[in-house]
Amino acid sequence: MQREQPDALAQWLSDPYSASHGGESLAQLSERVAAWLAAFNSPGSTLAVTHPQVIRAVLGQLLDCPLAALQRIDVLPLAKLQLSFNGQWRVRLL
């Protein structure tokens, strides 16, 4: 995409409301992640295998980060997080 549509990619990376590539914006993804997290209302742990953008959205929801700040979180390949819920969420980087 960087070769074929560099402007669209730059807009998507800098504007959390942009879906210029025809997919989902970070804002839309964040809303979907918020609904997913809300479904966990009892203590326990959760395992999810997912993409870096979803991990950013989860961290944004749990840490109440502004959407614009999420692209500054580097999520490395094979990154591992442990999410625990006991009345409130806790994040552990593994």
PDB file of N, CA and C in Angstrom:
ATOM      1  N   MET A   1       0.836  -1.181   0.000  1.00  0.00           N
ATOM      2  CA  MET A   1       0.000   0.000   0.000  1.00  0.00           C
ATOM      3  C   MET A   1       0.881   1.245   0.000  1.00  0.00           C
ATOM      4  N   GLN A   2       2.015   1.170   0.660  1.00  0.00           N
ATOM      5  CA  GLN A   2       2.891   2.338   0.716  1.00  0.00           C
ATOM      6  C   GLN A   2       3.360   2.735  -0.681  1.00  0.00           C
ATOM      7  N   ARG A   3       3.581   1.761  -1.550  1.00  0.00           N
ATOM      8  CA  ARG A   3       4.004   2.065  -2.919  1.00  0.00           C
ATOM      9  C   ARG A   3       2.853   2.565  -3.774  1.00  0.00           C
ATOM     10  N   GLU A   4       1.684   1.937  -3.632  1.00  0.00           N
ATOM     11  CA  GLU A   4       0.561   2.223  -4.517  1.00  0.00           C
ATOM     12  C   GLU A   4      -0.306   3.385  -4.054  1.00  0.00           C
ATOM     13  N   GLN A   5      -0.463   3.560  -2.755  1.00  0.00           N
ATOM     14  CA  GLN A   5      -1.333   4.617  -2.221  1.00  0.00           C
ATOM     15  C   GLN A   5      -0.689   5.260  -0.997  1.00  0.00           C
ATOM     16  N   PRO A   6       0.463   5.902  -1.169  1.00  0.00           N
ATOM     17  CA  PRO A   6       1.167   6.454  -0.007  1.00  0.00           C
ATOM     18  C   PRO A   6       0.364   7.520   0.742  1.00  0.00           C
ATOM     19  N   ASP A   7      -0.400   8.336   0.020  1.00  0.00           N
ATOM     20  CA  ASP A   7      -1.189   9.380   0.690  1.00  0.00           C
ATOM     21  C   ASP A   7      -2.308   8.776   1.532  1.00  0.00           C
ATOM     22  N   ALA A   8      -2.969   7.757   0.994  1.00  0.00           N
ATOM     23  CA  ALA A   8      -4.044   7.099   1.743  1.00  0.00           C
ATOM     24  C   ALA A   8      -3.493   6.423   2.992  1.00  0.00           C
ATOM     25  N   LEU A   9      -2.337   5.796   2.864  1.00  0.00           N
ATOM     26  CA  LEU A   9      -1.721   5.152   4.023  1.00  0.00           C
ATOM     27  C   LEU A   9      -1.332   6.180   5.075  1.00  0.00           C
ATOM     28  N   ALA A  10      -0.729   7.269   4.639  1.00  0.00           N
ATOM     29  CA  ALA A  10      -0.333   8.325   5.583  1.00  0.00           C
ATOM     30  C   ALA A  10      -1.547   8.894   6.304  1.00  0.00           C
ATOM     31  N   GLN A  11      -2.643   9.085   5.581  1.00  0.00           N
ATOM     32  CA  GLN A  11      -3.859   9.608   6.214  1.00  0.00           C
ATOM     33  C   GLN A  11      -4.406   8.609   7.224  1.00  0.00           C
ATOM     34  N   TRP A  12      -4.426   7.327   6.869  1.00  0.00           N
ATOM     35  CA  TRP A  12      -4.944   6.303   7.771  1.00  0.00           C
ATOM     36  C   TRP A  12      -4.106   6.206   9.041  1.00  0.00           C
ATOM     37  N   LEU A  13      -2.791   6.360   8.900  1.00  0.00           N
ATOM     38  CA  LEU A  13      -1.908   6.281  10.064  1.00  0.00           C
ATOM     39  C   LEU A  13      -1.965   7.525  10.940  1.00  0.00           C
ATOM     40  N   SER A  14      -2.350   8.663  10.371  1.00  0.00           N
ATOM     41  CA  SER A  14      -2.344   9.907  11.145  1.00  0.00           C
ATOM     42  C   SER A  14      -3.730  10.344  11.617  1.00  0.00           C
ATOM     43  N   ASP A  15      -4.780   9.837  10.994  1.00  0.00           N
ATOM     44  CA  ASP A  15      -6.145  10.255  11.336  1.00  0.00           C
ATOM     45  C   ASP A  15      -6.941   9.036  11.809  1.00  0.00           C
ATOM     46  N   PRO A  16      -7.251   8.945  13.103  1.00  0.00           N
ATOM     47  CA  PRO A  16      -7.946   7.759  13.613  1.00  0.00           C
ATOM     48  C   PRO A  16      -9.363   7.588  13.070  1.00  0.00           C
ATOM     49  N   TYR A  17      -9.893   8.596  12.389  1.00  0.00           N
ATOM     50  CA  TYR A  17     -11.238   8.503  11.818  1.00  0.00           C
ATOM     51  C   TYR A  17     -11.212   8.190  10.324  1.00  0.00           C
ATOM     52  N   SER A  18     -10.027   8.055   9.759  1.00  0.00           N
ATOM     53  CA  SER A  18      -9.881   7.797   8.332  1.00  0.00           C
ATOM     54  C   SER A  18      -9.981   6.307   8.040  1.00  0.00           C
ATOM     55  N   ALA A  19     -10.734   5.999   7.005  1.00  0.00           N
ATOM     56  CA  ALA A  19     -10.787   4.634   6.476  1.00  0.00           C
ATOM     57  C   ALA A  19     -10.539   4.721   4.973  1.00  0.00           C
ATOM     58  N   SER A  20      -9.541   5.514   4.610  1.00  0.00           N
ATOM     59  CA  SER A  20      -9.291   5.828   3.206  1.00  0.00           C
ATOM     60  C   SER A  20      -8.938   4.608   2.366  1.00  0.00           C
ATOM     61  N   HIS A  21      -8.525   3.547   2.985  1.00  0.00           N
ATOM     62  CA  HIS A  21      -8.167   2.328   2.263  1.00  0.00           C
ATOM     63  C   HIS A  21      -9.374   1.416   2.049  1.00  0.00           C
ATOM     64  N   GLY A  22     -10.551   1.875   2.474  1.00  0.00           N
ATOM     65  CA  GLY A  22     -11.766   1.098   2.284  1.00  0.00           C
ATOM     66  C   GLY A  22     -12.065   0.130   3.410  1.00  0.00           C
ATOM     67  N   GLY A  23     -11.243   0.138   4.427  1.00  0.00           N
ATOM     68  CA  GLY A  23     -11.454  -0.762   5.558  1.00  0.00           C
ATOM     69  C   GLY A  23     -12.047  -0.036   6.748  1.00  0.00           C
ATOM     70  N   GLU A  24     -11.631  -0.438   7.906  1.00  0.00           N
ATOM     71  CA  GLU A  24     -12.150   0.079   9.165  1.00  0.00           C
ATOM     72  C   GLU A  24     -11.196   1.136   9.715  1.00  0.00           C
ATOM     73  N   SER A  25     -11.741   2.229  10.196  1.00  0.00           N
ATOM     74  CA  SER A  25     -10.901   3.245  10.834  1.00  0.00           C
ATOM     75  C   SER A  25     -10.514   2.766  12.231  1.00  0.00           C
ATOM     76  N   LEU A  26      -9.500   3.387  12.781  1.00  0.00           N
ATOM     77  CA  LEU A  26      -9.095   3.067  14.151  1.00  0.00           C
ATOM     78  C   LEU A  26     -10.231   3.391  15.123  1.00  0.00           C
ATOM     79  N   ALA A  27     -10.970   4.449  14.860  1.00  0.00           N
ATOM     80  CA  ALA A  27     -12.106   4.805  15.720  1.00  0.00           C
ATOM     81  C   ALA A  27     -13.176   3.715  15.683  1.00  0.00           C
ATOM     82  N   GLN A  28     -13.469   3.196  14.491  1.00  0.00           N
ATOM     83  CA  GLN A  28     -14.458   2.120  14.377  1.00  0.00           C
ATOM     84  C   GLN A  28     -13.967   0.850  15.066  1.00  0.00           C
ATOM     85  N   LEU A  29     -12.704   0.533  14.859  1.00  0.00           N
ATOM     86  CA  LEU A  29     -12.118  -0.635  15.517  1.00  0.00           C
ATOM     87  C   LEU A  29     -12.169  -0.484  17.029  1.00  0.00           C
ATOM     88  N   SER A  30     -11.871   0.700  17.510  1.00  0.00           N
ATOM     89  CA  SER A  30     -11.882   0.955  18.947  1.00  0.00           C
ATOM     90  C   SER A  30     -13.282   0.761  19.529  1.00  0.00           C
ATOM     91  N   GLU A  31     -14.303   1.178  18.796  1.00  0.00           N
ATOM     92  CA  GLU A  31     -15.686   0.968  19.251  1.00  0.00           C
ATOM     93  C   GLU A  31     -16.007  -0.523  19.325  1.00  0.00           C
ATOM     94  N   ARG A  32     -15.563  -1.263  18.329  1.00  0.00           N
ATOM     95  CA  ARG A  32     -15.806  -2.706  18.308  1.00  0.00           C
ATOM     96  C   ARG A  32     -15.079  -3.397  19.456  1.00  0.00           C
ATOM     97  N   VAL A  33     -13.848  -2.978  19.721  1.00  0.00           N
ATOM     98  CA  VAL A  33     -13.069  -3.536  20.829  1.00  0.00           C
ATOM     99  C   VAL A  33     -13.725  -3.202  22.169  1.00  0.00           C
ATOM    100  N   ALA A  34     -14.249  -1.986  22.302  1.00  0.00           N
ATOM    101  CA  ALA A  34     -14.926  -1.591  23.545  1.00  0.00           C
ATOM    102  C   ALA A  34     -16.116  -2.509  23.822  1.00  0.00           C
ATOM    103  N   ALA A  35     -16.878  -2.825  22.784  1.00  0.00           N
ATOM    104  CA  ALA A  35     -18.023  -3.727  22.960  1.00  0.00           C
ATOM    105  C   ALA A  35     -17.555  -5.130  23.346  1.00  0.00           C
ATOM    106  N   TRP A  36     -16.467  -5.583  22.745  1.00  0.00           N
ATOM    107  CA  TRP A  36     -15.915  -6.902  23.072  1.00  0.00           C
ATOM    108  C   TRP A  36     -15.471  -6.942  24.531  1.00  0.00           C
ATOM    109  N   LEU A  37     -14.756  -5.907  24.972  1.00  0.00           N
ATOM    110  CA  LEU A  37     -14.288  -5.862  26.360  1.00  0.00           C
ATOM    111  C   LEU A  37     -15.452  -5.787  27.345  1.00  0.00           C
ATOM    112  N   ALA A  38     -16.505  -5.079  26.978  1.00  0.00           N
ATOM    113  CA  ALA A  38     -17.664  -4.933  27.865  1.00  0.00           C
ATOM    114  C   ALA A  38     -18.360  -6.269  28.109  1.00  0.00           C
ATOM    115  N   ALA A  39     -18.175  -7.215  27.213  1.00  0.00           N
ATOM    116  CA  ALA A  39     -18.805  -8.528  27.371  1.00  0.00           C
ATOM    117  C   ALA A  39     -18.180  -9.333  28.508  1.00  0.00           C
ATOM    118  N   PHE A  40     -16.992  -8.943  28.933  1.00  0.00           N
ATOM    119  CA  PHE A  40     -16.318  -9.639  30.027  1.00  0.00           C
ATOM    120  C   PHE A  40     -16.641  -8.924  31.332  1.00  0.00           C
ATOM    121  N   ASN A  41     -17.634  -9.426  32.044  1.00  0.00           N
ATOM    122  CA  ASN A  41     -18.064  -8.742  33.264  1.00  0.00           C
ATOM    123  C   ASN A  41     -17.878  -9.591  34.515  1.00  0.00           C
ATOM    124  N   SER A  42     -17.087 -10.641  34.407  1.00  0.00           N
ATOM    125  CA  SER A  42     -16.774 -11.436  35.590  1.00  0.00           C
ATOM    126  C   SER A  42     -15.269 -11.696  35.613  1.00  0.00           C
ATOM    127  N   PRO A  43     -14.715 -11.938  36.794  1.00  0.00           N
ATOM    128  CA  PRO A  43     -13.270 -12.147  36.901  1.00  0.00           C
ATOM    129  C   PRO A  43     -12.781 -13.291  36.013  1.00  0.00           C
ATOM    130  N   GLY A  44     -11.565 -13.145  35.538  1.00  0.00           N
ATOM    131  CA  GLY A  44     -10.967 -14.189  34.725  1.00  0.00           C
ATOM    132  C   GLY A  44      -9.893 -13.634  33.814  1.00  0.00           C
ATOM    133  N   SER A  45      -9.350 -14.484  32.985  1.00  0.00           N
ATOM    134  CA  SER A  45      -8.330 -14.097  32.016  1.00  0.00           C
ATOM    135  C   SER A  45      -8.838 -14.400  30.618  1.00  0.00           C
ATOM    136  N   THR A  46      -8.283 -13.716  29.646  1.00  0.00           N
ATOM    137  CA  THR A  46      -8.710 -13.857  28.262  1.00  0.00           C
ATOM    138  C   THR A  46      -7.499 -14.052  27.370  1.00  0.00           C
ATOM    139  N   LEU A  47      -7.607 -14.940  26.413  1.00  0.00           N
ATOM    140  CA  LEU A  47      -6.557 -15.127  25.420  1.00  0.00           C
ATOM    141  C   LEU A  47      -7.129 -14.750  24.064  1.00  0.00           C
ATOM    142  N   ALA A  48      -6.442 -13.868  23.359  1.00  0.00           N
ATOM    143  CA  ALA A  48      -6.837 -13.496  22.000  1.00  0.00           C
ATOM    144  C   ALA A  48      -5.583 -13.448  21.145  1.00  0.00           C
ATOM    145  N   VAL A  49      -5.662 -14.015  19.977  1.00  0.00           N
ATOM    146  CA  VAL A  49      -4.575 -13.936  19.001  1.00  0.00           C
ATOM    147  C   VAL A  49      -5.058 -12.969  17.935  1.00  0.00           C
ATOM    148  N   THR A  50      -4.325 -11.871  17.753  1.00  0.00           N
ATOM    149  CA  THR A  50      -4.863 -10.810  16.913  1.00  0.00           C
ATOM    150  C   THR A  50      -3.764  -9.974  16.275  1.00  0.00           C
ATOM    151  N   HIS A  51      -4.155  -8.898  15.644  1.00  0.00           N
ATOM    152  CA  HIS A  51      -3.259  -8.006  14.911  1.00  0.00           C
ATOM    153  C   HIS A  51      -2.801  -6.845  15.796  1.00  0.00           C
ATOM    154  N   PRO A  52      -1.693  -6.197  15.433  1.00  0.00           N
ATOM    155  CA  PRO A  52      -1.190  -5.058  16.216  1.00  0.00           C
ATOM    156  C   PRO A  52      -2.219  -3.938  16.402  1.00  0.00           C
ATOM    157  N   GLN A  53      -3.022  -3.653  15.378  1.00  0.00           N
ATOM    158  CA  GLN A  53      -3.984  -2.554  15.498  1.00  0.00           C
ATOM    159  C   GLN A  53      -5.042  -2.872  16.554  1.00  0.00           C
ATOM    160  N   VAL A  54      -5.427  -4.126  16.656  1.00  0.00           N
ATOM    161  CA  VAL A  54      -6.395  -4.526  17.686  1.00  0.00           C
ATOM    162  C   VAL A  54      -5.765  -4.389  19.068  1.00  0.00           C
ATOM    163  N   ILE A  55      -4.509  -4.765  19.200  1.00  0.00           N
ATOM    164  CA  ILE A  55      -3.818  -4.608  20.485  1.00  0.00           C
ATOM    165  C   ILE A  55      -3.763  -3.136  20.869  1.00  0.00           C
ATOM    166  N   ARG A  56      -3.466  -2.269  19.901  1.00  0.00           N
ATOM    167  CA  ARG A  56      -3.469  -0.823  20.186  1.00  0.00           C
ATOM    168  C   ARG A  56      -4.848  -0.367  20.659  1.00  0.00           C
ATOM    169  N   ALA A  57      -5.891  -0.845  19.989  1.00  0.00           N
ATOM    170  CA  ALA A  57      -7.249  -0.449  20.366  1.00  0.00           C
ATOM    171  C   ALA A  57      -7.598  -0.944  21.768  1.00  0.00           C
ATOM    172  N   VAL A  58      -7.195  -2.164  22.103  1.00  0.00           N
ATOM    173  CA  VAL A  58      -7.426  -2.691  23.457  1.00  0.00           C
ATOM    174  C   VAL A  58      -6.720  -1.814  24.485  1.00  0.00           C
ATOM    175  N   LEU A  59      -5.446  -1.527  24.243  1.00  0.00           N
ATOM    176  CA  LEU A  59      -4.698  -0.683  25.181  1.00  0.00           C
ATOM    177  C   LEU A  59      -5.339   0.695  25.302  1.00  0.00           C
ATOM    178  N   GLY A  60      -5.783   1.237  24.192  1.00  0.00           N
ATOM    179  CA  GLY A  60      -6.445   2.544  24.234  1.00  0.00           C
ATOM    180  C   GLY A  60      -7.690   2.526  25.094  1.00  0.00           C
ATOM    181  N   GLN A  61      -8.484   1.474  24.956  1.00  0.00           N
ATOM    182  CA  GLN A  61      -9.699   1.360  25.761  1.00  0.00           C
ATOM    183  C   GLN A  61      -9.374   1.188  27.239  1.00  0.00           C
ATOM    184  N   LEU A  62      -8.446   0.302  27.535  1.00  0.00           N
ATOM    185  CA  LEU A  62      -8.152  -0.006  28.937  1.00  0.00           C
ATOM    186  C   LEU A  62      -7.422   1.121  29.647  1.00  0.00           C
ATOM    187  N   LEU A  63      -6.614   1.869  28.918  1.00  0.00           N
ATOM    188  CA  LEU A  63      -5.832   2.950  29.525  1.00  0.00           C
ATOM    189  C   LEU A  63      -6.440   4.323  29.264  1.00  0.00           C
ATOM    190  N   ASP A  64      -7.588   4.357  28.593  1.00  0.00           N
ATOM    191  CA  ASP A  64      -8.298   5.604  28.286  1.00  0.00           C
ATOM    192  C   ASP A  64      -7.396   6.586  27.529  1.00  0.00           C
ATOM    193  N   CYS A  65      -6.709   6.073  26.517  1.00  0.00           N
ATOM    194  CA  CYS A  65      -5.805   6.894  25.700  1.00  0.00           C
ATOM    195  C   CYS A  65      -6.581   7.565  24.572  1.00  0.00           C
ATOM    196  N   PRO A  66      -6.176   8.753  24.196  1.00  0.00           N
ATOM    197  CA  PRO A  66      -6.774   9.373  23.008  1.00  0.00           C
ATOM    198  C   PRO A  66      -6.446   8.534  21.767  1.00  0.00           C
ATOM    199  N   LEU A  67      -7.379   8.451  20.839  1.00  0.00           N
ATOM    200  CA  LEU A  67      -7.164   7.656  19.633  1.00  0.00           C
ATOM    201  C   LEU A  67      -5.904   8.070  18.885  1.00  0.00           C
ATOM    202  N   ALA A  68      -5.650   9.361  18.816  1.00  0.00           N
ATOM    203  CA  ALA A  68      -4.494   9.854  18.062  1.00  0.00           C
ATOM    204  C   ALA A  68      -3.172   9.345  18.639  1.00  0.00           C
ATOM    205  N   ALA A  69      -3.151   8.982  19.900  1.00  0.00           N
ATOM    206  CA  ALA A  69      -1.913   8.514  20.533  1.00  0.00           C
ATOM    207  C   ALA A  69      -1.635   7.041  20.252  1.00  0.00           C
ATOM    208  N   LEU A  70      -2.619   6.293  19.819  1.00  0.00           N
ATOM    209  CA  LEU A  70      -2.459   4.844  19.693  1.00  0.00           C
ATOM    210  C   LEU A  70      -1.452   4.437  18.628  1.00  0.00           C
ATOM    211  N   GLN A  71      -1.321   5.212  17.564  1.00  0.00           N
ATOM    212  CA  GLN A  71      -0.370   4.856  16.510  1.00  0.00           C
ATOM    213  C   GLN A  71       1.070   4.996  16.979  1.00  0.00           C
ATOM    214  N   ARG A  72       1.279   5.628  18.117  1.00  0.00           N
ATOM    215  CA  ARG A  72       2.635   5.763  18.649  1.00  0.00           C
ATOM    216  C   ARG A  72       3.046   4.557  19.494  1.00  0.00           C
ATOM    217  N   ILE A  73       2.153   3.597  19.646  1.00  0.00           N
ATOM    218  CA  ILE A  73       2.474   2.367  20.370  1.00  0.00           C
ATOM    219  C   ILE A  73       3.004   1.358  19.363  1.00  0.00           C
ATOM    220  N   ASP A  74       4.251   0.968  19.513  1.00  0.00           N
ATOM    221  CA  ASP A  74       4.832  -0.056  18.649  1.00  0.00           C
ATOM    222  C   ASP A  74       4.471  -1.429  19.202  1.00  0.00           C
ATOM    223  N   VAL A  75       3.833  -2.223  18.384  1.00  0.00           N
ATOM    224  CA  VAL A  75       3.474  -3.591  18.759  1.00  0.00           C
ATOM    225  C   VAL A  75       4.305  -4.518  17.878  1.00  0.00           C
ATOM    226  N   LEU A  76       5.236  -5.196  18.490  1.00  0.00           N
ATOM    227  CA  LEU A  76       6.146  -6.069  17.756  1.00  0.00           C
ATOM    228  C   LEU A  76       5.467  -7.378  17.366  1.00  0.00           C
ATOM    229  N   PRO A  77       5.965  -8.036  16.318  1.00  0.00           N
ATOM    230  CA  PRO A  77       5.433  -9.358  15.981  1.00  0.00           C
ATOM    231  C   PRO A  77       5.545 -10.299  17.184  1.00  0.00           C
ATOM    232  N   LEU A  78       4.537 -11.110  17.364  1.00  0.00           N
ATOM    233  CA  LEU A  78       4.457 -12.080  18.459  1.00  0.00           C
ATOM    234  C   LEU A  78       4.394 -11.425  19.838  1.00  0.00           C
ATOM    235  N   ALA A  79       3.941 -10.171  19.889  1.00  0.00           N
ATOM    236  CA  ALA A  79       3.777  -9.487  21.178  1.00  0.00           C
ATOM    237  C   ALA A  79       2.742 -10.237  22.013  1.00  0.00           C
ATOM    238  N   LYS A  80       2.965 -10.255  23.315  1.00  0.00           N
ATOM    239  CA  LYS A  80       2.051 -10.954  24.222  1.00  0.00           C
ATOM    240  C   LYS A  80       1.607 -10.010  25.329  1.00  0.00           C
ATOM    241  N   LEU A  81       0.306  -9.991  25.553  1.00  0.00           N
ATOM    242  CA  LEU A  81      -0.297  -9.250  26.660  1.00  0.00           C
ATOM    243  C   LEU A  81      -1.154 -10.222  27.445  1.00  0.00           C
ATOM    244  N   GLN A  82      -1.262  -9.991  28.714  1.00  0.00           N
ATOM    245  CA  GLN A  82      -2.219 -10.734  29.532  1.00  0.00           C
ATOM    246  C   GLN A  82      -3.218  -9.727  30.059  1.00  0.00           C
ATOM    247  N   LEU A  83      -4.483  -9.953  29.754  1.00  0.00           N
ATOM    248  CA  LEU A  83      -5.558  -9.103  30.249  1.00  0.00           C
ATOM    249  C   LEU A  83      -6.276  -9.849  31.355  1.00  0.00           C
ATOM    250  N   SER A  84      -6.457  -9.202  32.479  1.00  0.00           N
ATOM    251  CA  SER A  84      -7.187  -9.799  33.596  1.00  0.00           C
ATOM    252  C   SER A  84      -8.270  -8.835  34.033  1.00  0.00           C
ATOM    253  N   PHE A  85      -9.426  -9.386  34.380  1.00  0.00           N
ATOM    254  CA  PHE A  85     -10.545  -8.557  34.822  1.00  0.00           C
ATOM    255  C   PHE A  85     -11.000  -9.029  36.187  1.00  0.00           C
ATOM    256  N   ASN A  86     -11.018  -8.111  37.136  1.00  0.00           N
ATOM    257  CA  ASN A  86     -11.520  -8.377  38.475  1.00  0.00           C
ATOM    258  C   ASN A  86     -12.184  -7.097  38.964  1.00  0.00           C
ATOM    259  N   GLY A  87     -13.226  -6.699  38.259  1.00  0.00           N
ATOM    260  CA  GLY A  87     -13.875  -5.428  38.556  1.00  0.00           C
ATOM    261  C   GLY A  87     -13.268  -4.284  37.772  1.00  0.00           C
ATOM    262  N   GLN A  88     -12.008  -4.405  37.436  1.00  0.00           N
ATOM    263  CA  GLN A  88     -11.332  -3.465  36.539  1.00  0.00           C
ATOM    264  C   GLN A  88     -10.290  -4.255  35.753  1.00  0.00           C
ATOM    265  N   TRP A  89      -9.910  -3.722  34.615  1.00  0.00           N
ATOM    266  CA  TRP A  89      -8.942  -4.407  33.773  1.00  0.00           C
ATOM    267  C   TRP A  89      -7.524  -4.127  34.218  1.00  0.00           C
ATOM    268  N   ARG A  90      -6.680  -5.144  34.058  1.00  0.00           N
ATOM    269  CA  ARG A  90      -5.232  -4.997  34.254  1.00  0.00           C
ATOM    270  C   ARG A  90      -4.560  -5.566  33.016  1.00  0.00           C
ATOM    271  N   VAL A  91      -3.468  -4.928  32.632  1.00  0.00           N
ATOM    272  CA  VAL A  91      -2.700  -5.358  31.465  1.00  0.00           C
ATOM    273  C   VAL A  91      -1.309  -5.751  31.932  1.00  0.00           C
ATOM    274  N   ARG A  92      -0.869  -6.907  31.503  1.00  0.00           N
ATOM    275  CA  ARG A  92       0.505  -7.335  31.790  1.00  0.00           C
ATOM    276  C   ARG A  92       1.183  -7.595  30.449  1.00  0.00           C
ATOM    277  N   LEU A  93       2.334  -6.958  30.257  1.00  0.00           N
ATOM    278  CA  LEU A  93       3.146  -7.221  29.078  1.00  0.00           C
ATOM    279  C   LEU A  93       4.019  -8.420  29.379  1.00  0.00           C
ATOM    280  N   LEU A  94       4.001  -9.394  28.500  1.00  0.00           N
ATOM    281  CA  LEU A  94       4.766 -10.624  28.716  1.00  0.00           C
ATOM    282  C   LEU A  94       5.966 -10.676  27.791  1.00  0.00           C
TER     283      LEU A  94
END
